[in-house]
PDB file of C-alpha atoms in Angstrom:
ATOM      1  CA  MET V   5      46.459  -3.478 -17.665  1.00 54.00           C
ATOM      2  CA  ASP V   6      43.795  -2.656 -15.112  1.00 58.00           C
ATOM      3  CA  ALA V   7      40.050  -2.516 -15.586  1.00 58.00           C
ATOM      4  CA  TRP V   8      37.423  -0.643 -13.624  1.00 58.00           C
ATOM      5  CA  VAL V   9      34.080  -2.325 -13.037  1.00 55.00           C
ATOM      6  CA  GLU V  10      31.346  -0.470 -11.114  1.00 56.00           C
ATOM      7  CA  GLY V  11      33.886   1.916  -9.589  1.00 56.00           C
ATOM      8  CA  LYS V  12      36.345  -0.805  -8.470  1.00 63.00           C
ATOM      9  CA  GLU V  13      39.771  -1.447 -10.015  1.00 66.00           C
ATOM     10  CA  TYR V  14      40.711  -4.993 -10.995  1.00 63.00           C
ATOM     11  CA  ALA V  15      44.037  -6.259 -12.381  1.00 68.00           C
ATOM     12  CA  ILE V  16      43.624  -8.241 -15.592  1.00 60.00           C
ATOM     13  CA  PRO V  17      45.875 -11.353 -15.828  1.00 61.00           C
ATOM     14  CA  THR V  18      48.318 -11.298 -18.735  1.00 62.00           C
ATOM     15  CA  ASP V  19      47.252 -14.737 -19.961  1.00 58.00           C
ATOM     16  CA  LEU V  20      43.543 -13.902 -19.890  1.00 50.00           C
ATOM     17  CA  TYR V  21      41.860 -13.580 -23.255  1.00 52.00           C
ATOM     18  CA  ILE V  22      39.093 -11.014 -23.292  1.00 49.00           C
ATOM     19  CA  PRO V  23      36.925 -10.745 -26.404  1.00 50.00           C
ATOM     20  CA  PRO V  24      36.885  -7.219 -27.836  1.00 48.00           C
ATOM     21  CA  ASP V  25      33.122  -6.951 -27.346  1.00 48.00           C
ATOM     22  CA  ALA V  26      33.404  -7.716 -23.634  1.00 46.00           C
ATOM     23  CA  LEU V  27      36.287  -5.257 -23.195  1.00 44.00           C
ATOM     24  CA  GLN V  28      34.263  -2.622 -24.993  1.00 46.00           C
ATOM     25  CA  VAL V  29      31.481  -2.976 -22.441  1.00 40.00           C
ATOM     26  CA  ILE V  30      33.944  -2.579 -19.550  1.00 46.00           C
ATOM     27  CA  LEU V  31      35.672   0.492 -20.981  1.00 50.00           C
ATOM     28  CA  GLU V  32      32.496   2.219 -22.142  1.00 49.00           C
ATOM     29  CA  THR V  33      30.581   1.685 -18.910  1.00 47.00           C
ATOM     30  CA  THR V  34      33.489   2.672 -16.626  1.00 66.00           C
ATOM     31  CA  PHE V  35      33.791   6.348 -17.580  1.00 74.00           C
ATOM     32  CA  GLU V  36      30.943   8.747 -18.157  1.00 77.00           C
ATOM     33  CA  GLY V  37      32.941  11.174 -20.278  1.00 78.00           C
ATOM     34  CA  PRO V  38      36.346  12.779 -20.815  1.00 80.00           C
ATOM     35  CA  LEU V  39      36.247  14.641 -17.491  1.00 82.00           C
ATOM     36  CA  ASP V  40      35.523  11.375 -15.707  1.00 83.00           C
ATOM     37  CA  LEU V  41      38.505   9.710 -17.404  1.00 79.00           C
ATOM     38  CA  LEU V  42      40.759  12.655 -16.624  1.00 81.00           C
ATOM     39  CA  LEU V  43      39.656  12.723 -12.983  1.00 82.00           C
ATOM     40  CA  TYR V  44      40.353   8.985 -12.739  1.00 81.00           C
ATOM     41  CA  LEU V  45      43.928   9.483 -13.994  1.00 79.00           C
ATOM     42  CA  ILE V  46      44.478  12.316 -11.492  1.00 79.00           C
ATOM     43  CA  ARG V  47      43.118  10.288  -8.556  1.00 78.00           C
ATOM     44  CA  ARG V  48      45.080   7.208  -9.571  1.00 76.00           C
ATOM     45  CA  HIS V  49      48.356   9.095  -9.100  1.00 72.00           C
ATOM     46  CA  ASN V  50      47.134  10.984  -6.007  1.00 74.00           C
ATOM     47  CA  LEU V  51      47.607  14.353  -7.702  1.00 72.00           C
ATOM     48  CA  ASP V  52      46.104  17.692  -6.781  1.00 75.00           C
ATOM     49  CA  ILE V  53      43.831  19.081  -9.455  1.00 72.00           C
ATOM     50  CA  ILE V  54      45.368  22.533  -9.138  1.00 72.00           C
ATOM     51  CA  ALA V  55      48.948  21.249  -9.399  1.00 68.00           C
ATOM     52  CA  ILE V  56      48.515  18.542 -12.019  1.00 69.00           C
ATOM     53  CA  ASN V  57      51.395  17.645 -14.308  1.00 69.00           C
ATOM     54  CA  VAL V  58      49.735  18.290 -17.648  1.00 70.00           C
ATOM     55  CA  ALA V  59      52.487  16.615 -19.646  1.00 70.00           C
ATOM     56  CA  ASN V  60      52.205  13.341 -17.704  1.00 72.00           C
ATOM     57  CA  ILE V  61      48.407  13.351 -17.661  1.00 76.00           C
ATOM     58  CA  THR V  62      48.280  14.169 -21.372  1.00 78.00           C
ATOM     59  CA  HIS V  63      50.551  11.237 -22.154  1.00 78.00           C
ATOM     60  CA  GLN V  64      48.372   8.803 -20.160  1.00 78.00           C
ATOM     61  CA  TYR V  65      45.139  10.228 -21.589  1.00 79.00           C
ATOM     62  CA  ILE V  66      46.336   9.858 -25.176  1.00 79.00           C
ATOM     63  CA  ALA V  67      47.560   6.329 -24.375  1.00 77.00           C
ATOM     64  CA  TYR V  68      44.104   5.451 -23.171  1.00 76.00           C
ATOM     65  CA  ILE V  69      42.561   6.935 -26.327  1.00 75.00           C
ATOM     66  CA  GLU V  70      44.965   4.890 -28.450  1.00 76.00           C
ATOM     67  CA  LEU V  71      43.957   1.773 -26.496  1.00 73.00           C
ATOM     68  CA  MET V  72      40.332   2.376 -27.346  1.00 70.00           C
ATOM     69  CA  GLU V  73      41.193   2.999 -30.992  1.00 67.00           C
ATOM     70  CA  ALA V  74      43.237  -0.211 -31.063  1.00 67.00           C
ATOM     71  CA  HIS V  75      40.138  -2.145 -30.099  1.00 60.00           C
ATOM     72  CA  GLN V  76      38.147  -0.366 -32.818  1.00 51.00           C
ATOM     73  CA  PHE V  77      35.957   1.566 -30.405  1.00 59.00           C
ATOM     74  CA  GLU V  78      33.931   4.445 -31.748  1.00 62.00           C
ATOM     75  CA  LEU V  79      35.234   7.379 -29.722  1.00 62.00           C
ATOM     76  CA  ALA V  80      32.870  10.176 -28.850  1.00 57.00           C
ATOM     77  CA  GLY V  81      33.848  13.582 -30.137  1.00 71.00           C
ATOM     78  CA  GLU V  82      34.156  14.937 -26.580  1.00 75.00           C
ATOM     79  CA  TYR V  83      37.038  12.529 -25.846  1.00 74.00           C
ATOM     80  CA  LEU V  84      38.935  13.823 -28.877  1.00 76.00           C
ATOM     81  CA  VAL V  85      38.178  17.437 -27.911  1.00 80.00           C
ATOM     82  CA  MET V  86      39.656  16.807 -24.452  1.00 80.00           C
ATOM     83  CA  ALA V  87      42.749  15.265 -26.025  1.00 79.00           C
ATOM     84  CA  ALA V  88      43.174  18.379 -28.194  1.00 81.00           C
ATOM     85  CA  THR V  89      42.715  20.611 -25.134  1.00 80.00           C
ATOM     86  CA  LEU V  90      45.405  18.723 -23.213  1.00 79.00           C
ATOM     87  CA  ALA V  91      47.735  18.932 -26.201  1.00 78.00           C
ATOM     88  CA  GLU V  92      47.144  22.696 -26.376  1.00 78.00           C
ATOM     89  CA  ILE V  93      47.878  23.089 -22.664  1.00 77.00           C
ATOM     90  CA  LYS V  94      51.038  21.037 -23.053  1.00 75.00           C
ATOM     91  CA  SER V  95      52.208  23.118 -26.025  1.00 76.00           C
ATOM     92  CA  ARG V  96      51.448  26.384 -24.217  1.00 74.00           C
ATOM     93  CA  SER V  97      53.584  25.229 -21.302  1.00 72.00           C
ATOM     94  CA  LEU V  98      56.557  25.084 -23.689  1.00 71.00           C
ATOM     95  CA  LEU V  99      56.092  28.655 -24.967  1.00 69.00           C
ATOM     96  CA  PRO V 100      57.890  31.622 -23.377  1.00 68.00           C
ATOM     97  CA  ARG V 101      55.918  33.347 -20.622  1.00 63.00           C
ATOM     98  CA  THR V 102      56.101  36.750 -22.368  1.00 57.00           C
ATOM     99  CA  GLN V 103      54.288  35.359 -25.370  1.00 55.00           C
ATOM    100  CA  LEU V 104      51.582  33.908 -23.115  1.00 51.00           C
ATOM    101  CA  LEU V 105      50.948  37.298 -21.516  1.00 54.00           C
ATOM    102  CA  ASP V 106      50.155  38.760 -24.930  1.00 54.00           C
ATOM    103  CA  ASP V 107      47.394  36.172 -25.424  1.00 56.00           C
ATOM    104  CA  GLU V 108      44.059  37.746 -24.474  1.00 56.00           C
ATOM    105  CA  GLU V 109      42.166  34.438 -24.290  1.00 65.00           C
ATOM    106  CA  GLU V 110      41.595  32.629 -20.992  1.00 69.00           C
ATOM    107  CA  ASP V 111      44.264  30.107 -20.122  1.00 75.00           C
ATOM    108  CA  PRO V 112      42.872  26.675 -21.131  1.00 78.00           C
ATOM    109  CA  ARG V 113      44.665  25.132 -18.148  1.00 77.00           C
ATOM    110  CA  VAL V 114      42.765  27.374 -15.720  1.00 81.00           C
ATOM    111  CA  ARG V 115      39.507  26.651 -17.528  1.00 83.00           C
ATOM    112  CA  LEU V 116      40.160  22.893 -17.403  1.00 82.00           C
ATOM    113  CA  ILE V 117      40.991  23.017 -13.686  1.00 83.00           C
ATOM    114  CA  LYS V 118      37.684  24.801 -12.980  1.00 86.00           C
ATOM    115  CA  GLN V 119      35.794  22.183 -14.974  1.00 85.00           C
ATOM    116  CA  LEU V 120      37.539  19.369 -13.107  1.00 84.00           C
ATOM    117  CA  GLN V 121      36.828  20.931  -9.701  1.00 86.00           C
ATOM    118  CA  GLU V 122      33.162  21.428 -10.529  1.00 89.00           C
ATOM    119  CA  TYR V 123      32.846  17.910 -11.960  1.00 86.00           C
ATOM    120  CA  GLU V 124      34.537  16.429  -8.885  1.00 87.00           C
ATOM    121  CA  ARG V 125      32.046  18.172  -6.587  1.00 88.00           C
ATOM    122  CA  PHE V 126      29.067  16.832  -8.522  1.00 88.00           C
ATOM    123  CA  LYS V 127      30.589  13.351  -8.803  1.00 85.00           C
ATOM    124  CA  THR V 128      31.259  13.217  -5.046  1.00 86.00           C
ATOM    125  CA  ALA V 129      27.718  14.381  -4.313  1.00 88.00           C
ATOM    126  CA  SER V 130      26.231  11.801  -6.687  1.00 85.00           C
ATOM    127  CA  GLU V 131      28.300   9.026  -5.077  1.00 83.00           C
ATOM    128  CA  ARG V 132      27.008  10.027  -1.638  1.00 87.00           C
ATOM    129  CA  VAL V 133      23.439  10.033  -2.906  1.00 86.00           C
ATOM    130  CA  ALA V 134      23.986   6.619  -4.516  1.00 82.00           C
ATOM    131  CA  ASP V 135      25.205   5.235  -1.177  1.00 85.00           C
ATOM    132  CA  LEU V 136      21.999   6.279   0.589  1.00 85.00           C
ATOM    133  CA  PRO V 137      19.438   3.536   1.226  1.00 83.00           C
ATOM    134  CA  ARG V 138      17.110   3.283  -1.731  1.00 78.00           C
ATOM    135  CA  MET V 139      13.599   1.908  -1.773  1.00 77.00           C
ATOM    136  CA  GLY V 140      13.453  -1.153  -3.971  1.00 74.00           C
ATOM    137  CA  ARG V 141      17.218  -1.711  -3.805  1.00 76.00           C
ATOM    138  CA  ASP V 142      18.179  -1.705  -0.121  1.00 77.00           C
ATOM    139  CA  ASN V 143      14.788  -1.429   1.536  1.00 78.00           C
ATOM    140  CA  PHE V 144      11.644  -3.243   0.557  1.00 78.00           C
ATOM    141  CA  PRO V 145       8.165  -2.374   1.850  1.00 78.00           C
ATOM    142  CA  VAL V 146       6.345  -5.062   3.768  1.00 78.00           C
ATOM    143  CA  THR V 147       2.744  -5.554   2.778  1.00 77.00           C
ATOM    144  CA  MET V 148       0.290  -7.804   4.525  1.00 75.00           C
ATOM    145  CA  ALA V 149      -3.196  -8.618   3.399  1.00 77.00           C
ATOM    146  CA  MET V 150      -5.525  -7.789   6.230  1.00 75.00           C
ATOM    147  CA  PRO V 151      -8.230 -10.366   6.807  1.00 78.00           C
ATOM    148  CA  ASP V 152     -11.763  -9.312   6.060  1.00 79.00           C
ATOM    149  CA  VAL V 153     -13.164  -8.872   9.551  1.00 76.00           C
ATOM    150  CA  LYS V 154     -16.911  -8.580   9.675  1.00 78.00           C
ATOM    151  CA  GLN V 155     -18.252  -6.972  12.800  1.00 76.00           C
ATOM    152  CA  VAL V 156     -21.145  -8.992  14.119  1.00 74.00           C
ATOM    153  CA  ARG V 157     -23.555  -6.830  16.034  1.00 72.00           C
ATOM    154  CA  PRO V 158     -25.311  -8.872  18.700  1.00 69.00           C
ATOM    155  CA  GLN V 159     -29.053  -8.521  18.618  1.00 67.00           C
ATOM    156  CA  PRO V 160     -30.595  -7.243  21.858  1.00 67.00           C
ATOM    157  CA  LEU V 161     -32.704  -9.591  23.912  1.00 74.00           C
ATOM    158  CA  VAL V 162     -36.430  -9.019  24.207  1.00 75.00           C
ATOM    159  CA  ALA V 163     -36.916  -7.749  27.733  1.00 78.00           C
ATOM    160  CA  MET V 164     -40.019  -8.725  29.685  1.00 79.00           C
ATOM    161  CA  GLU V 165     -40.799  -5.050  30.256  1.00 82.00           C
ATOM    162  CA  GLU V 166     -41.019  -4.434  26.515  1.00 82.00           C
ATOM    163  CA  LEU V 167     -43.217  -7.482  26.070  1.00 82.00           C
ATOM    164  CA  LEU V 168     -45.593  -6.205  28.744  1.00 82.00           C
ATOM    165  CA  CYS V 169     -45.647  -2.761  27.137  1.00 84.00           C
ATOM    166  CA  ALA V 170     -46.620  -4.335  23.829  1.00 84.00           C
ATOM    167  CA  TYR V 171     -49.305  -6.323  25.614  1.00 82.00           C
ATOM    168  CA  LYS V 172     -50.701  -3.156  27.224  1.00 84.00           C
ATOM    169  CA  ASP V 173     -50.743  -1.478  23.833  1.00 84.00           C
ATOM    170  CA  VAL V 174     -52.859  -4.309  22.458  1.00 83.00           C
ATOM    171  CA  LEU V 175     -55.238  -3.952  25.408  1.00 81.00           C
ATOM    172  CA  LYS V 176     -55.648  -0.244  24.717  1.00 80.00           C
ATOM    173  CA  ARG V 177     -56.463  -0.931  21.099  1.00 78.00           C
ATOM    174  CA  CYS V 178     -58.883  -3.586  22.240  1.00 75.00           C
ATOM    175  CA  ASP V 179     -60.794  -1.073  24.383  1.00 70.00           C
ATOM    176  CA  MET V 180     -61.534   0.954  21.258  1.00 71.00           C
ATOM    177  CA  TYR V 181     -63.653  -1.916  19.861  1.00 67.00           C
ATOM    178  CA  GLU V 182     -65.290  -2.937  23.138  1.00 63.00           C
ATOM    179  CA  HIS V 183     -69.063  -2.468  23.317  1.00 63.00           C
ATOM    180  CA  HIS V 184     -71.704  -3.427  25.839  1.00 57.00           C
ATOM    181  CA  THR V 185     -73.020  -6.798  24.856  1.00 60.00           C
ATOM    182  CA  ILE V 186     -74.241  -9.561  27.010  1.00 55.00           C
ATOM    183  CA  SER V 187     -72.868 -12.783  25.684  1.00 58.00           C
ATOM    184  CA  ARG V 188     -71.261 -15.820  27.100  1.00 54.00           C
ATOM    185  CA  GLU V 189     -68.470 -17.184  24.995  1.00 59.00           C
ATOM    186  CA  ARG V 190     -66.189 -19.806  26.322  1.00 69.00           C
ATOM    187  CA  LEU V 191     -62.557 -19.128  25.439  1.00 76.00           C
ATOM    188  CA  SER V 192     -60.071 -21.959  25.833  1.00 85.00           C
ATOM    189  CA  THR V 193     -56.333 -21.315  26.175  1.00 88.00           C
ATOM    190  CA  ARG V 194     -55.559 -24.678  24.538  1.00 90.00           C
ATOM    191  CA  GLU V 195     -57.732 -23.864  21.560  1.00 91.00           C
ATOM    192  CA  ARG V 196     -56.063 -20.449  21.236  1.00 90.00           C
ATOM    193  CA  MET V 197     -52.636 -22.156  21.375  1.00 92.00           C
ATOM    194  CA  SER V 198     -53.693 -24.374  18.475  1.00 92.00           C
ATOM    195  CA  ARG V 199     -54.894 -21.353  16.488  1.00 92.00           C
ATOM    196  CA  VAL V 200     -51.596 -19.532  17.054  1.00 92.00           C
ATOM    197  CA  MET V 201     -49.652 -22.602  15.915  1.00 92.00           C
ATOM    198  CA  LEU V 202     -51.780 -22.865  12.763  1.00 93.00           C
ATOM    199  CA  GLN V 203     -51.149 -19.207  11.975  1.00 91.00           C
ATOM    200  CA  LEU V 204     -47.397 -19.623  12.401  1.00 90.00           C
ATOM    201  CA  GLN V 205     -47.326 -22.825  10.372  1.00 90.00           C
ATOM    202  CA  GLU V 206     -48.924 -20.901   7.532  1.00 89.00           C
ATOM    203  CA  HIS V 207     -46.831 -17.723   7.741  1.00 87.00           C
ATOM    204  CA  GLN V 208     -43.695 -19.013   9.589  1.00 85.00           C
ATOM    205  CA  PHE V 209     -42.930 -15.502  10.881  1.00 87.00           C
ATOM    206  CA  MET V 210     -45.525 -12.998  12.153  1.00 90.00           C
ATOM    207  CA  ALA V 211     -45.631  -9.744  14.039  1.00 90.00           C
ATOM    208  CA  PHE V 212     -46.628  -9.991  17.695  1.00 89.00           C
ATOM    209  CA  TYR V 213     -49.628  -7.682  17.167  1.00 87.00           C
ATOM    210  CA  ALA V 214     -50.907  -9.776  14.238  1.00 89.00           C
ATOM    211  CA  LEU V 215     -51.718 -12.705  16.548  1.00 90.00           C
ATOM    212  CA  PHE V 216     -54.340 -10.666  18.418  1.00 90.00           C
ATOM    213  CA  ASP V 217     -57.902  -9.985  17.310  1.00 86.00           C
ATOM    214  CA  VAL V 218     -58.896  -6.789  19.073  1.00 81.00           C
ATOM    215  CA  THR V 219     -62.538  -7.303  18.110  1.00 83.00           C
ATOM    216  CA  GLU V 220     -62.685 -10.115  20.671  1.00 82.00           C
ATOM    217  CA  GLY V 221     -62.330  -7.644  23.503  1.00 82.00           C
ATOM    218  CA  ARG V 222     -60.050  -7.739  26.487  1.00 84.00           C
ATOM    219  CA  MET V 223     -60.926 -11.329  27.311  1.00 86.00           C
ATOM    220  CA  GLY V 224     -59.844 -12.521  23.867  1.00 86.00           C
ATOM    221  CA  VAL V 225     -56.595 -10.556  24.089  1.00 88.00           C
ATOM    222  CA  VAL V 226     -55.836 -12.011  27.527  1.00 89.00           C
ATOM    223  CA  VAL V 227     -56.464 -15.571  26.339  1.00 90.00           C
ATOM    224  CA  THR V 228     -54.249 -15.052  23.262  1.00 90.00           C
ATOM    225  CA  PHE V 229     -51.463 -13.606  25.394  1.00 91.00           C
ATOM    226  CA  LEU V 230     -51.653 -16.540  27.820  1.00 91.00           C
ATOM    227  CA  ALA V 231     -51.577 -18.936  24.866  1.00 91.00           C
ATOM    228  CA  ILE V 232     -48.460 -17.234  23.486  1.00 90.00           C
ATOM    229  CA  MET V 233     -46.691 -17.353  26.850  1.00 90.00           C
ATOM    230  CA  GLU V 234     -47.533 -21.037  27.236  1.00 91.00           C
ATOM    231  CA  LEU V 235     -46.164 -21.816  23.761  1.00 91.00           C
ATOM    232  CA  VAL V 236     -42.961 -19.924  24.572  1.00 89.00           C
ATOM    233  CA  LYS V 237     -42.659 -21.878  27.802  1.00 89.00           C
ATOM    234  CA  GLU V 238     -43.031 -25.159  25.921  1.00 89.00           C
ATOM    235  CA  LYS V 239     -40.471 -23.893  23.336  1.00 87.00           C
ATOM    236  CA  LEU V 240     -42.919 -24.365  20.492  1.00 90.00           C
ATOM    237  CA  ILE V 241     -42.529 -20.740  19.380  1.00 90.00           C
ATOM    238  CA  LYS V 242     -39.883 -18.032  19.766  1.00 88.00           C
ATOM    239  CA  LEU V 243     -40.124 -14.304  20.323  1.00 88.00           C
ATOM    240  CA  VAL V 244     -37.507 -12.316  18.383  1.00 88.00           C
ATOM    241  CA  GLN V 245     -36.612  -8.656  18.124  1.00 85.00           C
ATOM    242  CA  ALA V 246     -34.328  -7.079  15.468  1.00 80.00           C
ATOM    243  CA  GLN V 247     -33.183  -4.208  17.650  1.00 80.00           C
ATOM    244  CA  GLU V 248     -33.713  -2.794  21.087  1.00 78.00           C
ATOM    245  CA  PHE V 249     -37.154  -1.185  21.494  1.00 77.00           C
ATOM    246  CA  GLY V 250     -38.010  -2.498  18.031  1.00 82.00           C
ATOM    247  CA  PRO V 251     -41.117  -4.441  17.000  1.00 86.00           C
ATOM    248  CA  ILE V 252     -41.515  -7.968  18.387  1.00 88.00           C
ATOM    249  CA  HIS V 253     -42.063 -10.926  16.032  1.00 88.00           C
ATOM    250  CA  VAL V 254     -43.028 -14.544  16.617  1.00 90.00           C
ATOM    251  CA  SER V 255     -41.677 -17.622  14.801  1.00 89.00           C
ATOM    252  CA  LEU V 256     -41.917 -21.379  15.188  1.00 88.00           C
ATOM    253  CA  GLY V 257     -39.430 -22.872  17.591  1.00 79.00           C
ATOM    254  CA  GLY V 258     -36.902 -25.301  16.085  1.00 63.00           C
ATOM    255  CA  GLN V 259     -38.313 -24.989  12.557  1.00 50.00           C
ATOM    256  CA  HIS V 260     -37.604 -21.385  11.578  1.00 45.00           C
ATOM    257  CA  GLU V 261     -33.976 -20.343  12.188  1.00 46.00           C
ATOM    258  CA  SER V 262     -33.831 -16.611  12.775  1.00 44.00           C
ATOM    259  CA  PRO V 263     -30.589 -14.550  13.036  1.00 41.00           C
ATOM    260  CA  ASN V 264     -32.098 -12.633  15.936  1.00 44.00           C
ATOM    261  CA  GLN V 265     -32.018 -13.474  19.610  1.00 41.00           C
ATOM    262  CA  GLU V 266     -34.787 -15.232  21.524  1.00 46.00           C
ATOM    263  CA  LEU V 267     -36.843 -13.758  24.295  1.00 43.00           C
ATOM    264  CA  ALA V 268     -34.996 -13.378  27.600  1.00 43.00           C
ATOM    265  CA  LEU V 269     -37.499 -14.796  30.038  1.00 43.00           C
TER     266      LEU V 269
END
């Protein structure tokens, strides 16, 4: 006895005991229906579908049905219908030809051959499709987790030209408050440096314009600017700018860590 498993034929040893339940799985999963079983018997003997020996095929088909019944399998009605069809074809082959010509119905042998040819075409096509590479069976997609790359935008340096433009803007605003007064006021750069440091110690981070008092006139603005430049030189304060041509801010050097860039002097 031979068994078919996943489309391959295997010879079963005579001394091998197979439980009926296991044999039932093999027989039921091998064939998909009566046409599949019939096509298997035809291919096994290398027969042409058109020129099949119905008597021989019928004998083997019924023997297979009896084998399934012997193991107490529940046969589908379509298997029994095919067995009856083969028996009818076999009996018609024994009748005289003149009697067959009087029969108006279609020859069941011709009808069966058409069904087998059509089933063979679909079965061959399905086998070719099954052999094609399949995603999840033969091919597996490769997925890689991309690292979270954060683009760091470098902050532009504060150019000296922009610093001078800001200084000129302060001078222009200072001229608006200038009036003719005769007074002598001594302005010290060191004292102004101390005042700037006190302001930054209180606020930590201030706008460049906020360090100037335009009511002091041009002289006061000049002294404050010189004090700021001296503090930058001594690295006691830092000039920072968030973006190019943006407002300039001042922070304490070494005490207030800013994400922006320092003044390019």
